[in-house]
Short mmCIF file of C-alpha atoms in Angstrom, two decimals:
data_model
loop_
_atom_site.label_atom_id
_atom_site.label_comp_id
_atom_site.label_asym_id
_atom_site.label_seq_id
_atom_site.Cartn_x
_atom_site.Cartn_y
_atom_site.Cartn_z
CA MET A 1 14.11 -14.85 -0.54
CA ARG A 2 13.65 -15.97 -4.43
CA GLN A 3 11.52 -14.60 -6.87
CA ASP A 4 8.72 -17.06 -8.20
CA SER A 5 10.26 -16.71 -12.33
CA LEU A 6 10.84 -18.94 -15.65
CA ASP A 7 14.21 -16.70 -15.34
CA ALA A 8 17.20 -18.01 -13.88
CA THR A 9 18.43 -14.66 -12.43
CA ALA A 10 15.21 -14.21 -10.28
CA THR A 11 15.80 -17.25 -8.86
CA LEU A 12 18.94 -16.38 -7.30
CA ALA A 13 19.37 -15.89 -4.21
CA LEU A 14 21.60 -12.90 -4.25
CA ASP A 15 23.53 -11.63 -1.92
CA PRO A 16 22.44 -7.18 -1.06
CA HIS A 17 25.46 -6.44 0.25
CA GLY A 18 28.14 -7.80 -2.88
CA PHE A 19 26.29 -5.27 -4.75
CA GLN A 20 26.04 -0.88 -4.40
CA GLN A 21 22.75 -0.20 -4.13
CA SER A 22 21.64 2.64 -6.70
CA GLU A 23 20.16 4.90 -4.40
CA VAL A 24 23.12 6.16 -2.44
CA ALA A 25 24.97 7.07 -6.68
CA ALA A 26 25.09 9.76 -7.37
CA ALA A 27 22.45 10.75 -10.27
CA SER A 28 20.61 13.60 -11.95
CA GLY A 29 17.68 13.60 -12.49
CA VAL A 30 16.33 10.04 -12.14
CA ILE A 31 14.71 9.87 -7.82
CA THR A 32 14.87 7.68 -5.93
CA SER A 33 11.41 5.73 -4.71
CA ASN A 34 10.39 3.06 -2.78
CA ALA A 35 6.84 2.97 -4.56
CA TYR A 36 7.33 -0.76 -5.65
CA SER A 37 8.32 -3.52 -3.81
CA GLY A 38 10.93 -6.25 -4.06
CA TYR A 39 14.10 -3.81 -3.91
CA PHE A 40 17.16 -4.23 -1.98
CA GLY A 41 18.07 -1.43 0.65
CA ASP A 42 15.69 1.59 0.99
CA GLY A 43 14.58 2.11 -2.60
CA TYR A 44 15.74 1.90 -6.31
CA ARG A 45 16.33 5.22 -8.82
CA ASP A 46 13.37 5.84 -11.46
CA TYR A 47 14.06 7.50 -14.60
CA GLN A 48 11.76 10.36 -14.98
CA ALA A 49 12.69 12.13 -18.41
CA ALA A 50 12.76 10.41 -21.87
CA SER A 51 16.90 10.83 -22.32
CA GLY A 52 19.36 12.99 -20.80
CA GLU A 53 18.96 11.49 -17.06
CA TRP A 54 21.98 9.61 -15.28
CA ILE A 55 23.14 7.84 -12.19
CA GLU A 56 27.05 6.80 -11.24
CA HIS A 57 28.56 4.49 -9.90
CA THR A 58 31.89 4.39 -8.78
CA PHE A 59 33.82 1.96 -8.34
CA ASN A 60 37.44 0.88 -7.76
CA VAL A 61 39.39 -1.72 -9.32
CA SER A 62 42.43 -3.64 -9.14
CA THR A 63 43.36 -4.47 -11.99
CA SER A 64 43.21 -4.11 -15.10
CA GLY A 65 40.86 -6.09 -17.61
CA THR A 66 37.60 -7.59 -18.72
CA TYR A 67 34.92 -6.74 -15.96
CA THR A 68 31.45 -7.92 -16.11
CA LEU A 69 28.67 -5.72 -14.78
CA TRP A 70 25.28 -7.50 -13.56
CA ILE A 71 22.33 -4.21 -12.56
CA ARG A 72 19.57 -5.55 -11.18
CA HIS A 73 16.56 -3.06 -12.63
CA ALA A 74 12.36 -3.44 -13.20
CA ASN A 75 11.22 -2.48 -16.64
CA GLY A 76 6.29 -3.00 -16.30
CA GLY A 77 6.64 -1.08 -19.26
CA THR A 78 5.30 -1.98 -22.82
CA ALA A 79 9.06 -1.88 -24.66
CA ALA A 80 11.81 -3.25 -23.36
CA ARG A 81 14.15 0.84 -22.35
CA SER A 82 18.00 0.93 -23.65
CA LEU A 83 20.81 2.95 -21.43
CA ARG A 84 23.72 3.95 -22.65
CA VAL A 85 26.83 3.18 -20.39
CA ALA A 86 30.00 5.34 -20.09
CA VAL A 87 33.30 4.86 -18.12
CA ASP A 88 34.92 7.79 -16.95
CA GLY A 89 32.48 9.78 -19.61
CA ALA A 90 33.37 7.95 -22.18
CA THR A 91 30.48 4.91 -23.96
CA VAL A 92 31.42 1.59 -23.85
CA ASN A 93 27.86 0.72 -24.86
CA ASN A 94 26.03 3.02 -26.76
CA ALA A 95 22.46 1.16 -25.80
CA LEU A 96 22.39 -1.68 -23.54
CA SER A 97 18.83 -2.91 -23.94
CA PHE A 98 16.63 -3.66 -20.06
CA PRO A 99 14.02 -5.68 -21.30
CA ARG A 100 10.72 -5.86 -19.58
CA THR A 101 10.29 -7.60 -17.06
CA GLY A 102 6.51 -8.72 -16.85
CA SER A 103 5.48 -5.82 -13.79
CA TRP A 104 7.15 -3.23 -12.07
CA VAL A 105 7.44 -5.49 -9.02
CA GLU A 106 9.89 -7.88 -11.11
CA TRP A 107 12.85 -7.61 -10.27
CA ARG A 108 16.22 -9.43 -13.08
CA LEU A 109 19.51 -9.22 -13.63
CA VAL A 110 21.03 -7.56 -17.18
CA SER A 111 25.12 -7.99 -17.36
CA THR A 112 27.42 -6.39 -19.72
CA ASN A 113 31.46 -6.43 -19.85
CA ILE A 114 33.59 -4.11 -20.02
CA ALA A 115 36.98 -3.47 -20.01
CA LEU A 116 38.22 -1.45 -17.35
CA VAL A 117 41.67 0.39 -16.28
CA SER A 118 42.97 -0.24 -12.62
CA GLY A 119 42.05 3.17 -10.51
CA THR A 120 38.61 4.69 -9.62
CA ARG A 121 36.07 4.66 -12.41
CA LYS A 122 33.13 6.10 -12.66
CA ILE A 123 30.44 4.06 -14.47
CA ARG A 124 27.14 6.19 -15.61
CA PHE A 125 23.53 4.82 -16.96
CA THR A 126 22.16 7.57 -19.17
CA SER A 127 18.62 7.48 -20.49
CA THR A 128 18.81 7.83 -24.91
CA GLY A 129 15.38 8.36 -25.70
CA SER A 130 13.20 6.03 -24.23
CA SER A 131 13.58 6.82 -20.64
CA GLY A 132 15.01 3.59 -18.55
CA PRO A 133 14.34 1.00 -16.30
CA ASN A 134 13.77 1.33 -12.64
CA ILE A 135 17.69 1.14 -11.34
CA ASP A 136 17.78 -0.84 -8.18
CA ALA A 137 21.83 -2.48 -7.11
CA VAL A 138 24.63 -2.54 -9.62
CA ALA A 139 27.40 -4.94 -9.21
CA LEU A 140 31.61 -5.46 -10.76
CA VAL A 141 32.26 -8.73 -10.85
CA PRO A 142 35.13 -10.52 -12.80
CA ALA A 143 34.40 -11.46 -16.52
CA GLY A 144 32.36 -14.46 -16.74
CA ALA A 145 31.50 -15.05 -13.08
CA GLN A 146 27.68 -14.86 -12.08
CA PRO A 147 26.21 -12.12 -9.77
CA PRO A 148 26.72 -11.79 -5.92
CA THR A 149 25.52 -14.53 -4.12
CA LEU A 150 24.53 -15.62 -0.38
CA ALA A 151 26.53 -18.27 1.51
CA SER A 152 25.22 -22.25 1.43
CA ALA A 153 24.81 -21.78 4.73
CA ILE A 154 22.79 -18.96 4.96
CA PRO A 155 19.34 -20.12 4.90
CA THR A 156 17.00 -19.31 1.88
CA TRP A 157 13.42 -20.09 0.40
CA THR A 158 11.72 -19.11 -3.39
CA HIS A 159 9.00 -17.86 -2.90
CA HIS A 160 5.14 -19.54 -4.53
CA ARG A 161 2.12 -18.53 -5.23
CA PRO A 162 -0.85 -20.77 -4.32
CA MET A 163 -1.50 -23.39 -6.68
CA ILE A 164 -5.49 -20.90 -6.37
CA ASP A 165 -6.77 -18.32 -5.69
CA TRP A 166 -10.18 -16.82 -5.22
CA ASN A 167 -11.72 -13.42 -5.14
CA HIS A 168 -14.09 -12.22 -1.78
CA ALA A 169 -16.84 -10.49 -3.36
CA MET A 170 -17.41 -11.74 -6.73
CA SER A 171 -16.98 -15.22 -8.25
CA MET A 172 -13.49 -15.30 -9.77
CA SER A 173 -10.76 -17.69 -9.44
CA ARG A 174 -7.62 -17.21 -10.68
CA THR A 175 -4.10 -19.89 -11.41
CA PRO A 176 -0.63 -18.45 -12.34
CA THR A 177 1.47 -18.75 -15.04
CA TYR A 178 4.13 -16.64 -16.41
CA THR A 179 3.91 -13.07 -18.78
CA LEU A 180 7.21 -12.95 -20.31
CA ASN A 181 8.83 -14.93 -17.15
CA ALA A 182 7.17 -12.83 -15.18
CA ALA A 183 4.25 -14.15 -12.25
CA SER A 184 1.01 -13.63 -13.06
CA ALA A 185 -1.82 -14.75 -13.16
CA THR A 186 -5.07 -16.44 -15.62
CA THR A 187 -8.22 -16.94 -14.93
CA VAL A 188 -10.34 -20.22 -14.03
CA GLY A 189 -12.74 -20.99 -17.27
CA VAL A 190 -10.51 -18.59 -19.52
CA THR A 191 -7.97 -19.84 -22.77
CA GLY A 192 -5.43 -21.64 -20.71
CA GLY A 193 -6.34 -21.79 -17.47
CA ALA A 194 -7.30 -24.00 -15.67
CA ALA A 195 -11.27 -25.80 -16.87
CA GLY A 196 -14.23 -24.92 -14.50
CA SER A 197 -16.16 -21.86 -13.19
CA PRO A 198 -15.05 -19.61 -11.31
CA PHE A 199 -15.79 -19.44 -7.83
CA ALA A 200 -15.67 -16.76 -5.17
CA GLY A 201 -14.70 -17.40 -1.66
CA PHE A 202 -13.99 -15.98 1.98
CA CYS A 203 -11.98 -17.98 4.09
CA ALA A 204 -10.16 -20.85 2.09
CA ILE A 205 -9.98 -24.45 3.91
CA GLY A 206 -7.10 -26.98 2.21
CA GLY A 207 -7.31 -30.46 2.00
CA PRO A 208 -5.41 -33.87 0.86
CA ILE A 209 -4.91 -35.05 -2.47
CA ILE A 210 -6.48 -38.79 -2.88
CA ASP A 211 -3.49 -41.20 -3.93
CA ARG A 212 -5.95 -44.24 -3.12
CA THR A 213 -6.42 -47.26 -5.73
CA ASP A 214 -9.58 -48.03 -4.18
CA TRP A 215 -11.44 -44.66 -4.91
CA PRO A 216 -13.14 -43.28 -8.66
CA ALA A 217 -10.80 -43.30 -10.85
CA SER A 218 -12.04 -39.74 -11.96
CA LEU A 219 -10.93 -38.57 -7.93
CA GLN A 220 -7.76 -40.22 -8.31
CA GLY A 221 -4.99 -37.96 -8.07
CA THR A 222 -7.33 -34.95 -7.75
CA VAL A 223 -7.05 -32.33 -4.54
CA PHE A 224 -9.89 -31.50 -2.12
CA CYS A 225 -9.83 -27.70 -0.59
CA GLY A 226 -13.54 -25.85 0.87
CA ASP A 227 -14.58 -22.71 1.81
CA TYR A 228 -15.66 -22.33 5.48
CA VAL A 229 -17.80 -19.24 5.13
CA SER A 230 -19.06 -19.96 0.69
CA ASN A 231 -19.99 -23.60 2.35
CA TYR A 232 -18.40 -26.60 -0.23
CA ILE A 233 -15.84 -28.88 -1.25
CA ARG A 234 -14.16 -28.33 -4.34
CA THR A 235 -11.62 -30.98 -6.31
CA MET A 236 -8.52 -29.74 -7.95
CA THR A 237 -6.67 -31.68 -10.71
CA LEU A 238 -3.08 -31.83 -11.03
CA SER A 239 -0.62 -32.18 -13.65
CA PRO A 240 2.44 -34.60 -13.55
CA SER A 241 4.43 -30.45 -12.45
CA GLY A 242 1.75 -29.96 -10.43
CA ASN A 243 -0.21 -27.19 -11.77
CA VAL A 244 -4.33 -26.88 -11.57
CA THR A 245 -5.85 -28.19 -14.86
CA SER A 246 -9.22 -28.58 -14.02
CA LEU A 247 -11.34 -27.97 -11.23
CA GLY A 248 -15.34 -29.49 -9.34
CA VAL A 249 -17.80 -29.80 -6.90
CA PHE A 250 -17.49 -32.22 -4.59
CA ASP A 251 -20.17 -31.23 -2.32
CA SER A 252 -21.84 -28.20 -2.20
CA ASP A 253 -23.40 -27.58 0.67
CA THR A 254 -21.25 -28.04 3.78
CA PRO A 255 -21.83 -25.45 6.70
CA GLY A 256 -19.55 -24.88 9.48
CA LEU A 257 -16.51 -26.41 7.41
CA THR A 258 -13.02 -26.32 8.87
CA SER A 259 -11.56 -28.83 7.59
CA ILE A 260 -11.12 -31.80 5.20
CA ALA A 261 -9.43 -34.68 6.14
CA LEU A 262 -8.93 -38.88 4.66
CA ASN A 263 -8.64 -41.56 6.84
CA PRO A 264 -5.31 -43.63 5.80
CA HIS A 265 -6.76 -46.50 6.71
CA ASP A 266 -10.18 -47.51 5.44
CA GLY A 267 -10.07 -44.48 2.65
CA SER A 268 -12.98 -42.10 3.98
CA LEU A 269 -12.84 -38.23 3.72
CA TRP A 270 -14.00 -36.53 7.17
CA SER A 271 -14.76 -32.98 7.24
CA THR A 272 -15.08 -31.02 10.84
CA ARG A 273 -18.06 -29.10 11.31
CA TRP A 274 -18.35 -26.17 13.12
CA PRO A 275 -20.51 -26.25 15.48
CA SER A 276 -22.18 -28.78 14.40
CA GLY A 277 -19.33 -32.04 14.59
CA LEU A 278 -18.45 -34.60 11.84
CA VAL A 279 -19.54 -35.42 8.54
CA ARG A 280 -17.79 -38.86 6.36
CA TYR A 281 -18.26 -39.17 3.34
CA ARG A 282 -17.75 -43.08 1.93
CA TYR A 283 -16.47 -44.62 -1.93
CA ALA A 284 -18.89 -47.72 -2.30
CA PRO A 285 -19.98 -48.69 -5.69
CA ALA A 286 -20.89 -52.10 -5.03
CA THR A 287 -23.16 -51.58 -1.73
CA GLY A 288 -24.61 -47.83 -2.49
CA GLN A 289 -24.76 -44.57 -1.00
CA PRO A 290 -26.61 -45.52 3.04
CA PRO A 291 -29.91 -43.36 2.94
CA LEU A 292 -30.64 -39.89 4.02
CA ALA A 293 -33.83 -40.27 7.03
CA ALA A 294 -35.49 -37.71 8.06
CA LEU A 295 -38.31 -37.37 10.68
CA THR A 296 -40.82 -35.24 11.99
CA THR A 297 -44.25 -34.91 14.06
CA THR A 298 -47.05 -32.92 14.47
CA ALA A 299 -46.44 -32.08 17.92
CA SER A 300 -43.56 -32.04 20.17
CA TYR A 301 -45.29 -31.16 23.33
CA GLY A 302 -48.69 -31.92 25.26
CA ALA A 303 -50.42 -33.11 27.96
CA SER A 304 -50.96 -36.66 28.62
CA PRO A 305 -52.51 -39.70 26.43
CA LEU A 306 -50.72 -37.22 24.18
CA THR A 307 -51.46 -38.55 20.50
CA VAL A 308 -48.78 -37.91 17.76
CA GLN A 309 -48.46 -38.55 13.60
CA LEU A 310 -44.62 -39.48 13.28
CA SER A 311 -43.48 -39.68 9.55
CA ALA A 312 -40.64 -40.24 7.72
CA ALA A 313 -42.06 -39.22 4.17
CA GLY A 314 -39.08 -37.27 3.53
CA SER A 315 -36.90 -39.77 3.98
CA THR A 316 -34.12 -40.06 0.22
CA ASP A 317 -32.12 -42.72 -0.94
CA PRO A 318 -29.11 -41.78 -3.36
CA GLU A 319 -30.09 -44.19 -6.00
CA GLY A 320 -33.83 -43.55 -6.03
CA ALA A 321 -34.11 -46.93 -3.84
CA ALA A 322 -37.22 -48.10 -2.79
CA LEU A 323 -36.73 -47.84 2.11
CA THR A 324 -37.75 -49.82 4.47
CA TYR A 325 -38.79 -48.26 7.66
CA THR A 326 -38.16 -49.44 11.05
CA TRP A 327 -39.90 -47.50 13.99
CA ASP A 328 -38.62 -47.54 18.46
CA PHE A 329 -41.12 -45.07 19.76
CA ASP A 330 -38.98 -45.47 23.05
CA ASP A 331 -41.80 -46.46 24.73
CA GLY A 332 -41.48 -49.32 26.29
CA SER A 333 -42.53 -51.29 22.63
CA ALA A 334 -40.24 -53.99 20.16
CA PRO A 335 -39.21 -52.07 17.43
CA PHE A 336 -41.23 -52.94 13.65
CA THR A 337 -40.90 -52.37 10.82
CA GLY A 338 -43.98 -50.77 9.07
CA PRO A 339 -45.52 -47.76 6.76
CA ALA A 340 -43.76 -43.82 6.06
CA VAL A 341 -46.25 -42.26 8.47
CA VAL A 342 -47.57 -43.98 11.77
CA SER A 343 -49.45 -42.41 14.46
CA ARG A 344 -48.60 -42.77 18.26
CA THR A 345 -50.28 -42.74 21.46
CA TYR A 346 -47.46 -40.94 24.22
CA SER A 347 -48.70 -41.36 27.83
CA ALA A 348 -47.27 -40.77 31.67
CA PRO A 349 -48.50 -40.44 35.03
CA ALA A 350 -50.55 -36.99 35.33
CA GLY A 351 -47.83 -33.51 36.60
CA VAL A 352 -45.13 -35.67 35.49
CA PRO A 353 -42.97 -34.37 32.54
CA THR A 354 -41.61 -37.40 30.48
CA ARG A 355 -39.20 -37.36 27.12
CA PHE A 356 -39.77 -40.05 24.64
CA ASP A 357 -36.89 -40.02 21.87
CA PRO A 358 -39.25 -42.04 18.72
CA ARG A 359 -36.78 -42.58 16.59
CA VAL A 360 -37.16 -44.27 12.69
CA THR A 361 -34.73 -46.48 10.38
CA VAL A 362 -34.84 -46.25 6.92
CA ARG A 363 -32.99 -48.81 5.26
CA ASP A 364 -32.30 -49.88 1.16
CA PRO A 365 -32.08 -52.93 -0.70
CA LEU A 366 -28.43 -53.43 -0.43
CA GLY A 367 -28.65 -52.83 3.55
CA ASN A 368 -27.65 -48.96 3.93
CA GLU A 369 -29.57 -48.00 6.50
CA SER A 370 -29.53 -44.24 8.73
CA SER A 371 -31.70 -42.90 11.40
CA ALA A 372 -33.37 -39.58 12.59
CA THR A 373 -35.38 -38.97 16.06
CA VAL A 374 -37.64 -36.20 17.20
CA VAL A 375 -38.62 -35.09 21.37
CA VAL A 376 -42.01 -36.04 22.52
CA SER A 377 -41.91 -34.29 25.70
CA VAL A 378 -45.78 -35.20 27.58
CA ASN A 379 -46.80 -33.30 30.45
CA ASN A 380 -44.44 -30.42 29.55
CA THR A 381 -45.04 -27.29 27.59
CA PRO A 382 -41.98 -25.72 26.35
CA PRO A 383 -39.85 -22.89 28.67
CA LEU A 384 -40.00 -19.00 27.60
CA ALA A 385 -36.51 -16.96 28.09
CA ALA A 386 -36.18 -13.23 27.22
CA ILE A 387 -32.37 -11.56 28.21
CA THR A 388 -32.52 -9.12 29.59
CA SER A 389 -29.22 -7.44 29.72
CA ILE A 390 -28.76 -6.72 26.41
CA ALA A 391 -31.65 -4.69 24.78
CA ASP A 392 -32.12 -5.68 21.12
CA GLY A 393 -30.08 -2.21 19.02
CA GLN A 394 -27.56 -2.28 22.06
CA LEU A 395 -24.38 -0.52 20.84
CA TYR A 396 -20.89 -1.11 21.95
CA PRO A 397 -17.73 1.31 22.35
CA MET A 398 -15.14 1.87 20.02
CA THR A 399 -12.64 3.00 22.31
CA GLY A 400 -11.11 -0.81 23.76
CA ASP A 401 -12.55 -4.51 24.89
CA THR A 402 -15.19 -4.21 26.78
CA VAL A 403 -17.08 -6.70 28.98
CA PHE A 404 -20.26 -7.00 28.73
CA PRO A 405 -23.06 -9.48 31.38
CA LEU A 406 -25.28 -11.86 29.64
CA ARG A 407 -27.81 -12.67 32.22
CA ALA A 408 -31.92 -13.74 31.27
CA VAL A 409 -35.36 -13.80 32.85
CA VAL A 410 -37.06 -17.66 32.21
CA THR A 411 -40.64 -18.60 33.32
CA ASP A 412 -40.73 -22.82 32.87
CA ALA A 413 -43.95 -24.26 33.94
CA GLU A 414 -43.04 -27.41 34.95
CA HIS A 415 -39.24 -27.35 36.12
CA ASP A 416 -37.79 -24.61 38.70
CA ALA A 417 -33.68 -24.02 37.47
CA ALA A 418 -32.07 -26.89 38.98
CA ASN A 419 -33.53 -28.59 36.17
CA ARG A 420 -32.62 -26.53 33.06
CA THR A 421 -29.49 -26.71 31.11
CA CYS A 422 -28.77 -23.03 29.65
CA ALA A 423 -26.22 -21.57 26.88
CA TRP A 424 -24.54 -18.38 25.77
CA THR A 425 -23.56 -18.05 22.44
CA THR A 426 -21.60 -14.92 20.99
CA ILE A 427 -21.30 -14.88 17.68
CA LEU A 428 -19.39 -11.99 15.52
CA HIS A 429 -21.03 -11.26 11.70
CA HIS A 430 -17.99 -9.75 9.60
CA ASN A 431 -19.55 -8.64 6.20
CA GLU A 432 -21.67 -11.62 4.77
CA HIS A 433 -19.20 -15.08 6.76
CA GLU A 434 -19.60 -15.20 11.50
CA HIS A 435 -16.74 -16.60 13.52
CA SER A 436 -18.63 -18.47 16.77
CA GLU A 437 -17.05 -18.37 19.64
CA PRO A 438 -17.58 -21.41 22.21
CA THR A 439 -20.82 -21.74 24.15
CA ASP A 440 -20.67 -20.69 27.68
CA LEU A 441 -22.95 -22.79 29.26
CA ALA A 442 -23.58 -20.41 32.66
CA CYS A 443 -26.70 -19.65 33.16
CA ALA A 444 -25.60 -16.22 34.19
CA THR A 445 -21.92 -14.95 32.44
CA SER A 446 -20.98 -12.18 30.12
CA THR A 447 -19.01 -11.80 26.83
CA LEU A 448 -16.11 -9.38 25.96
CA ILE A 449 -16.81 -7.58 22.97
CA SER A 450 -14.30 -6.37 20.22
CA PRO A 451 -14.15 -2.40 19.09
CA LEU A 452 -14.66 -3.84 15.66
CA GLY A 453 -16.79 -1.64 12.92
CA CYS A 454 -16.81 1.62 11.81
CA GLY A 455 -14.57 1.92 8.54
CA VAL A 456 -15.67 -0.55 5.10
CA ASP A 457 -16.05 -3.78 6.23
CA THR A 458 -19.25 -4.35 8.37
CA TYR A 459 -19.58 -5.61 11.93
CA ALA A 460 -22.49 -6.69 14.75
CA PHE A 461 -22.67 -9.61 18.24
CA GLU A 462 -25.17 -11.04 18.62
CA ILE A 463 -25.73 -13.10 21.36
CA VAL A 464 -27.49 -16.27 21.62
CA PHE A 465 -29.58 -17.61 24.45
CA THR A 466 -31.24 -20.82 25.26
CA VAL A 467 -32.62 -22.61 28.17
CA THR A 468 -33.68 -26.79 27.45
CA ASP A 469 -35.45 -27.95 30.39
CA ALA A 470 -34.90 -31.59 31.83
CA ALA A 471 -37.64 -32.90 29.50
CA GLY A 472 -36.40 -31.94 26.50
CA LEU A 473 -38.13 -28.49 25.51
CA SER A 474 -36.11 -25.71 24.91
CA ALA A 475 -36.54 -21.95 24.40
CA THR A 476 -33.99 -19.05 22.74
CA ASP A 477 -33.45 -15.84 22.45
CA ARG A 478 -31.21 -12.96 20.39
CA ALA A 479 -29.56 -10.70 21.18
CA TRP A 480 -27.63 -7.71 18.26
CA LEU A 481 -25.24 -4.85 19.33
CA TYR A 482 -23.49 -2.84 17.17
CA PRO A 483 -20.67 -0.68 16.64
CA ASP A 484 -21.23 2.92 18.52
CA CYS A 485 -19.73 4.22 15.28
CA ASP A 486 -20.84 8.24 16.24
CA GLY A 487 -19.85 8.44 19.36
CA VAL A 488 -23.25 7.91 21.89
CA LEU A 489 -21.72 6.19 24.40
CA ALA A 490 -19.27 9.08 25.15
CA CYS A 491 -21.90 11.21 26.50
CA ALA A 492 -23.22 9.41 29.89
CA GLY A 493 -26.50 9.23 30.50
CA ASP A 494 -27.66 10.33 27.37
CA SER A 495 -30.38 7.27 26.86
CA ASP A 496 -31.36 8.37 23.19
CA GLY A 497 -28.32 10.14 21.71
CA ASN A 498 -29.92 13.05 21.44
CA GLY A 499 -26.86 15.10 22.98
CA THR A 500 -28.80 16.07 25.94
CA VAL A 501 -29.32 14.42 28.88
CA ASP A 502 -32.94 15.65 29.66
CA ALA A 503 -35.97 13.80 31.94
CA THR A 504 -36.18 11.98 27.70
CA ASP A 505 -33.76 10.08 29.02
CA LEU A 506 -34.85 9.85 32.98
CA ALA A 507 -37.74 8.44 31.90
CA SER A 508 -36.36 6.07 29.77
CA VAL A 509 -34.23 4.74 32.88
CA LEU A 510 -37.26 3.96 35.22
CA SER A 511 -39.23 2.64 32.51
CA ASN A 512 -36.35 0.66 32.55
CA TRP A 513 -35.31 0.07 35.62
CA GLY A 514 -34.60 -3.97 37.32
CA PHE A 515 -33.18 -4.13 32.35
CA GLY A 516 -30.18 -3.59 31.05
CA GLY A 517 -29.96 -2.47 27.61
CA MET A 518 -28.59 1.59 26.77
CA THR A 519 -29.66 2.73 30.24
CA ASP A 520 -27.33 -0.14 31.87
CA PHE A 521 -24.50 3.19 31.38
CA ASP A 522 -22.14 1.60 33.70
CA ARG A 523 -23.07 -2.39 32.05
CA SER A 524 -23.92 -4.01 35.41
CA GLY A 525 -26.35 -6.15 33.99
CA SER A 526 -29.18 -3.88 34.60
CA THR A 527 -30.47 -0.50 34.99
CA ASP A 528 -29.88 0.40 38.47
CA ALA A 529 -29.47 3.89 41.43
CA SER A 530 -26.00 3.86 39.70
CA ASP A 531 -27.11 4.20 36.52
CA LEU A 532 -29.30 6.70 38.27
CA SER A 533 -26.46 8.86 39.95
CA ILE A 534 -24.55 8.61 36.60
CA LEU A 535 -27.87 9.77 34.01
CA LEU A 536 -28.42 12.42 37.24
CA ASP A 537 -24.31 13.64 37.73
CA ALA A 538 -24.39 14.29 33.39
CA TRP A 539 -27.94 16.77 33.41
CA GLY A 540 -27.64 18.84 30.42
CA PRO A 541 -25.71 18.58 27.45
CA CYS A 542 -23.18 16.43 27.02
CA LYS A 543 -19.64 18.11 26.79
#
């Protein structure tokens, strides 16, 4: 792998087998280390004292003549460092300079020409007052030849840093640059860095480059990027060489962002949002942007006849234009254009739950429009839902993956189980962001909980249950699971975690009979005779 550097020697596809590894060379005082990465072999030599320490490489020279000595080194110090080079005890270079490389993980090559007589030659590198660089490997080649490199048929690659990176916990974003030809980074917004404001993020989303002439001139050639957790889409302006020169905010409110793509047919920008769907961005300078419709109701359910007030007064237009409101009450009447707030009475046969979906369509003077709907459920009341197989605040084991049953009790005055739908969602909360699992539509199911937590990062699982009746009303309950960092679950039957299985735990089992939670020791979904047996078998101090 080649390094990302302006130094030509760092981008060569070096062949480590063409070098002698310095960690196996003879040495005095110089230690072998692997503290800094990027070395060949098993390590490198690190000079400790300012002077008098040495490493010595032995070469078999077949023909007398001049040779080039290549030394791979790193110097993260504040100044160049020198070593005396001697052949068989005779000094040939009293102070071979090893320039700064920018850091101790940046390895570079220094070369010097030396005359050698055929035979076995010992070449020694001795510190002479300024300690020395870290020496990784040494190669001896004919005079003027390049250092050993891999054959062209061997695949190689060059490590390129990201065009921009950003920090988790603080607003710090950086673009790559070089210090002494070594890779470094500059903070966005400071001298020498890209223009713009620093920002933070947790989960980067790559996007397209805008290569279309039907976009605004200010955005042509820009690259889009986003962040799933921090909920934004940003733009990056690039130089001809591909470096980020400035950053901007395209959309600061993108919850659940998972991808950004450009439609090659019409030039519109699309983003996917988990789990809500798709969002499209269009550039339409001649027609303006469409308005944003909003609709509320004073009542979403009640007995027939049910009179509600429907309000679209919260609808807005990006250009501030006046809006018109077209109403479709979903009750068989013809749509009409009227005020932003209207009153409507909904009727249905007695005892028959009936759903209506009134819709408002708002339009601006240029004909751009958008719509919004609400649910009005007549002769109906919302169901009630309660998770029973998991208690809110229950612990999950840290010993391995655990299957938790998912059960809930639903009460609905108007609908039986056949006329209701269920949805379970397991959400992993990790620090300040979350990972949602696909929704499970079974009314009775299970979820797999992994043993995450109890370290520096914070973890918890949120279990969400939603039931919806056939007339559009729903109810939601949720329960949280937390990691068992104190090992409470290691003592089966100790429901209160006090270290003893006693009468308090027995009372908890009896009072929680038929429900889940901390007394559901076998995690079957309910506290029953099996859990009572576990408690009695463990009676007394925890072992």
